[in-house]
mmCIF file of C-alpha atoms in Angstrom:
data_model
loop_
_atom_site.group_PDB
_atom_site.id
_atom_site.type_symbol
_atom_site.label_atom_id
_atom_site.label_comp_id
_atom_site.label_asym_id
_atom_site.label_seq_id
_atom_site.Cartn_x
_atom_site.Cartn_y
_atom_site.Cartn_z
ATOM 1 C CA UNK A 1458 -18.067 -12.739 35.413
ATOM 2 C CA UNK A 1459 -17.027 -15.407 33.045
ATOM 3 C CA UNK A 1460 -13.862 -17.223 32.449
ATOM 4 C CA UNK A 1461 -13.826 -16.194 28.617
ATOM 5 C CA UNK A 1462 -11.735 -12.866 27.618
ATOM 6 C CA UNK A 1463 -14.004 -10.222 26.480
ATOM 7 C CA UNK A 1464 -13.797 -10.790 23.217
ATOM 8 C CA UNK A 1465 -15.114 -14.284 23.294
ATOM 9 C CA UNK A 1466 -17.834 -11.955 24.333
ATOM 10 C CA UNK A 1467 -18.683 -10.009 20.707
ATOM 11 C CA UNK A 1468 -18.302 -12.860 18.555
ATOM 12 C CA UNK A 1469 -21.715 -12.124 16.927
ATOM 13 C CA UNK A 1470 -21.742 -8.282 17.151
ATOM 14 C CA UNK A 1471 -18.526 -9.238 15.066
ATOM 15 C CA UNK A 1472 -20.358 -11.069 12.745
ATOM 16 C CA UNK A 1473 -23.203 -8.423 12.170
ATOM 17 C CA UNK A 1474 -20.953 -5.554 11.742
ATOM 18 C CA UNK A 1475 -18.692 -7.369 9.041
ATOM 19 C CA UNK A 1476 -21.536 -8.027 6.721
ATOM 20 C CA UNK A 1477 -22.592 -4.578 7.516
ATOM 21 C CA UNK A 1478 -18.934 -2.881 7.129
ATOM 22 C CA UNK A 1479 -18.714 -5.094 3.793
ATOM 23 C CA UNK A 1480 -19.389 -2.343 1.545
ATOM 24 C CA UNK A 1481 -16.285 0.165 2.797
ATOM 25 C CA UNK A 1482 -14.292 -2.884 1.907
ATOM 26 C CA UNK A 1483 -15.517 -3.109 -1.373
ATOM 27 C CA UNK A 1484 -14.976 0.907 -1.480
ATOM 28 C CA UNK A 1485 -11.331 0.399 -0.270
ATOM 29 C CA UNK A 1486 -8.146 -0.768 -2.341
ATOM 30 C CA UNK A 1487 -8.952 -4.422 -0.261
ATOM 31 C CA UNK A 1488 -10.012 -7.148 -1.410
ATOM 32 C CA UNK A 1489 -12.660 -9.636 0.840
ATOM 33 C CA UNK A 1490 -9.404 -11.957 0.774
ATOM 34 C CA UNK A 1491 -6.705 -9.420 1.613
ATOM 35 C CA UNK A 1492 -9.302 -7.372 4.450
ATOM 36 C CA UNK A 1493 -9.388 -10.955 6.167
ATOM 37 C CA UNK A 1494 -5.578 -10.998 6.376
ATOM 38 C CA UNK A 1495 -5.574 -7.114 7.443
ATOM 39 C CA UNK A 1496 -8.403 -8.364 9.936
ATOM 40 C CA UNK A 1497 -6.224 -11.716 11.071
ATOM 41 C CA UNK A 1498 -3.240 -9.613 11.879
ATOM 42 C CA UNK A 1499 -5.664 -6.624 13.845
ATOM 43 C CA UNK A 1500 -6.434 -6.967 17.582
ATOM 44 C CA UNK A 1501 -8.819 -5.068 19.437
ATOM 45 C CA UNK A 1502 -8.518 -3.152 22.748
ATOM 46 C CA UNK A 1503 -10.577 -1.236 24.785
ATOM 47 C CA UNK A 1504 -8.460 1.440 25.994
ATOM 48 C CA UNK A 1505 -9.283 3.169 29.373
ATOM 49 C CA UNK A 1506 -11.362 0.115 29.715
ATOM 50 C CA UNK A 1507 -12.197 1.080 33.865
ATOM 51 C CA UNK A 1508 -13.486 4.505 32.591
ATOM 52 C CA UNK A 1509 -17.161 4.820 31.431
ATOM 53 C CA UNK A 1510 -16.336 8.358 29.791
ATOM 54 C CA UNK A 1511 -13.256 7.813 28.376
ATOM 55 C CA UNK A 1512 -13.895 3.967 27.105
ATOM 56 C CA UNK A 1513 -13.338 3.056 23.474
ATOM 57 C CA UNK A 1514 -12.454 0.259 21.418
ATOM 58 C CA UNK A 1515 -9.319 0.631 19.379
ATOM 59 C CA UNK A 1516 -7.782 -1.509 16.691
ATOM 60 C CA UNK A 1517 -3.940 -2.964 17.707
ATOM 61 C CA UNK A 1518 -2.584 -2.796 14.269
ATOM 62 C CA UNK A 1519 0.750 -3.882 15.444
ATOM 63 C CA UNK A 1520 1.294 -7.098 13.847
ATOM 64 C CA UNK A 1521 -0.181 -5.789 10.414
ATOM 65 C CA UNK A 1522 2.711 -4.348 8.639
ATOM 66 C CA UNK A 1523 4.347 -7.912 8.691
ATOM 67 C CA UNK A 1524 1.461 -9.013 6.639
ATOM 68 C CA UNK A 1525 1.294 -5.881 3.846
ATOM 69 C CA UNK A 1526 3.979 -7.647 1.596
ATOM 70 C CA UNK A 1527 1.943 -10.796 1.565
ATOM 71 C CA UNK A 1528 -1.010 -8.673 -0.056
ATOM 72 C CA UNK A 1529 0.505 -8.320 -2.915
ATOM 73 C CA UNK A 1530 0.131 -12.284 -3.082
ATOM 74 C CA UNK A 1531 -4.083 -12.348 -2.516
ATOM 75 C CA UNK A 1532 -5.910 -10.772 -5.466
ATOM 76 C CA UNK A 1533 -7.026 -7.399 -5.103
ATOM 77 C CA UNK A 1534 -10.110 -5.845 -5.908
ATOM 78 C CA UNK A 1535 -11.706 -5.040 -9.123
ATOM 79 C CA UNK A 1536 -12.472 -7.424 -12.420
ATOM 80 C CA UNK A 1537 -8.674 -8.839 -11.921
ATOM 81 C CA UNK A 1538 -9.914 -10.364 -8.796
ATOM 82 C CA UNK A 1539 -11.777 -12.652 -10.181
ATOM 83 C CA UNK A 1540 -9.127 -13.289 -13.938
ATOM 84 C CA UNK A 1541 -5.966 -12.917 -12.062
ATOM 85 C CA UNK A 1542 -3.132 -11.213 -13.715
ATOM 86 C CA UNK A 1543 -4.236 -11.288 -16.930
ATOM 87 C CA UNK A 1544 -7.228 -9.772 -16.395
ATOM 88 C CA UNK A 1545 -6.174 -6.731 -15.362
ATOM 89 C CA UNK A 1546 -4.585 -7.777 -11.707
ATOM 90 C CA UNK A 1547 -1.074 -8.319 -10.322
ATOM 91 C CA UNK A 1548 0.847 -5.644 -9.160
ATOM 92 C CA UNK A 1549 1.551 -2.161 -10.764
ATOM 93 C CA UNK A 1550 5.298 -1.646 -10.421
ATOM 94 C CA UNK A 1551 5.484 -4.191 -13.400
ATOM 95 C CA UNK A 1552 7.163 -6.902 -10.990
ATOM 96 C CA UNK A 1553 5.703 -10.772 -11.437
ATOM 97 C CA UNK A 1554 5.364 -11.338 -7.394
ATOM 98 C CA UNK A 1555 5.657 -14.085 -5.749
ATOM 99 C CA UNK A 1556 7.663 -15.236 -2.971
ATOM 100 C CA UNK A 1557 10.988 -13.422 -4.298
ATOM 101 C CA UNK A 1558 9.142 -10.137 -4.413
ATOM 102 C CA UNK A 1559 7.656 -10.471 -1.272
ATOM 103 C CA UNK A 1560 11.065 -10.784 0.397
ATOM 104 C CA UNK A 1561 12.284 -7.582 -1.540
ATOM 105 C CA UNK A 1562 9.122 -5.429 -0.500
ATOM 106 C CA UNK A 1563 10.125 -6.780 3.200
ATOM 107 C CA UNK A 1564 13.204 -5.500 2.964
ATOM 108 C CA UNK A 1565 12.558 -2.333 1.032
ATOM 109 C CA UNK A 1566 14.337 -3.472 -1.886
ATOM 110 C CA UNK A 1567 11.714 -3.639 -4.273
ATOM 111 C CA UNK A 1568 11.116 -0.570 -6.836
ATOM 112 C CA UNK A 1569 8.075 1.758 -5.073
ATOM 113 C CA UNK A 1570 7.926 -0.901 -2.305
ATOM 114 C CA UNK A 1571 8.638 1.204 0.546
ATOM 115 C CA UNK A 1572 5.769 3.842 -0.787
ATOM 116 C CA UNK A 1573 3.171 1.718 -1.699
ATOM 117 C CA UNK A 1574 3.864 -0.494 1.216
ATOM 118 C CA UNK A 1575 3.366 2.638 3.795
ATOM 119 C CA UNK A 1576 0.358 3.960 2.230
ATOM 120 C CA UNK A 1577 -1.202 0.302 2.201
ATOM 121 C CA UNK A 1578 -0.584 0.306 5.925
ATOM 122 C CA UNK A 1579 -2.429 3.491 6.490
ATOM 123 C CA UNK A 1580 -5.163 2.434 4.767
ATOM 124 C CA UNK A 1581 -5.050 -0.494 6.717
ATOM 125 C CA UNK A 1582 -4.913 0.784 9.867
ATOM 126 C CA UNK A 1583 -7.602 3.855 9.117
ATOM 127 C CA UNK A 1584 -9.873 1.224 8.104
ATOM 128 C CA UNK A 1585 -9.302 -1.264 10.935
ATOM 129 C CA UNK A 1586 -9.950 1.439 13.600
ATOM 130 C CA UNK A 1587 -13.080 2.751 11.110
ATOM 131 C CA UNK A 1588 -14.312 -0.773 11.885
ATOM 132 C CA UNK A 1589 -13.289 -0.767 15.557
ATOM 133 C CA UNK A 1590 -15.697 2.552 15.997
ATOM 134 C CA UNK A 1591 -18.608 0.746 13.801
ATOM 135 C CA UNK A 1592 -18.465 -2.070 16.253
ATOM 136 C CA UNK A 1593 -18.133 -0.006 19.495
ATOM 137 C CA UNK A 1594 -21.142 2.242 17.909
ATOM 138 C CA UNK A 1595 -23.182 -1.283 17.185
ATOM 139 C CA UNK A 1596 -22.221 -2.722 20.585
ATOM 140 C CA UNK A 1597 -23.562 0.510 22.225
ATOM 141 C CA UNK A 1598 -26.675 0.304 20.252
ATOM 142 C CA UNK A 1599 -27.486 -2.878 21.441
ATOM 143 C CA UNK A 1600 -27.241 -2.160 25.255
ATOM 144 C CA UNK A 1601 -23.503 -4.254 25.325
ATOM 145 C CA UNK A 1602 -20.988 -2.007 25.361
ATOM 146 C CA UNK A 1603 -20.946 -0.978 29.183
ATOM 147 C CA UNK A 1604 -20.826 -5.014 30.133
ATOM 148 C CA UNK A 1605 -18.079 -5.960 27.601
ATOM 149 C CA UNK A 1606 -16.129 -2.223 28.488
ATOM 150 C CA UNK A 1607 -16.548 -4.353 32.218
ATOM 151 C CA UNK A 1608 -15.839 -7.726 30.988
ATOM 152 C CA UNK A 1609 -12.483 -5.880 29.534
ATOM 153 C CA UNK A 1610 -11.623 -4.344 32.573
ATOM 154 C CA UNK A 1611 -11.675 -7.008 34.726
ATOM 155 C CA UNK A 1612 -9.352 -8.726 32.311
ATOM 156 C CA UNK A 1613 -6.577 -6.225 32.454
#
């Protein structure tokens, strides 16, 4: 096999199923800008890699609730995307963000932090492993999955 980890290995599959998974982004309450964060902070695994039956790629979500407060900093979607707070955008518990209110929401200090900040990391995570299964399925599709479920197993 080669040197490279398996996921050097679906760097284009990647590719194909981001501009094809671009629309449930648009659906969700992500922006492009704060999906790429969500997708910076997600690994992927392939859990019971050494099993052809029980194979399937997962999304390690781990590292992205250190990254929700910092959404609140990238525009969301919508027309306030593009005009910024005074077009419709900021946040809706009336704070100004910024760096102070990012620390707060960290903490769990800030007004409906602690809410909005756990239902922004299941929404997260849903969607990351939503993608995870559109990119096993596309792998699959293509005849790649078996050799990359291998490539992944022999890099445990």
């Amino acid at each position: 096999m080669s040197d490279s980890p398996w996921t050097d290995r679906i760097v284009g599959a990647r590719m194909t199923v981001d501009q094809e998974f671009s629309s449930r982004i648009v659906d969700s309450q992500f922006s492009n800008q704060q999906w790429s964060l969500i997708m910076t902070a997600t690994e992927f695994e392939i859990e019971d890699a050494d099993d052809p039956d029980r194979a399937r790629l997962v999304a390690d979500t781990e590292q992205v609730e250190q990254i929700i407060p910092e959404l609140e900093n990238v525009p969301s979607g919508g027309m306030g995307a593009m005009g910024g707070p005074g077009a419709g955008g900021g946040n809706q518990n009336g704070s100004s963000g910024g760096v102070f209110d990012s620390i707060m929401g960290a903490l769990g200090l800030g007004g409906d932090g602690g809410d909005d900040h756990a239902e922004k990391l299941r929404a997260a995570e849903k969607l990351t492993q939503e993608y995870a299964e559109e990119l096993q399925s596309h792998l699959e599709s293509k005849g790649r999955w078996q050799s990359v479920r291998k490539a992944a197993a022999a890099d445990d």
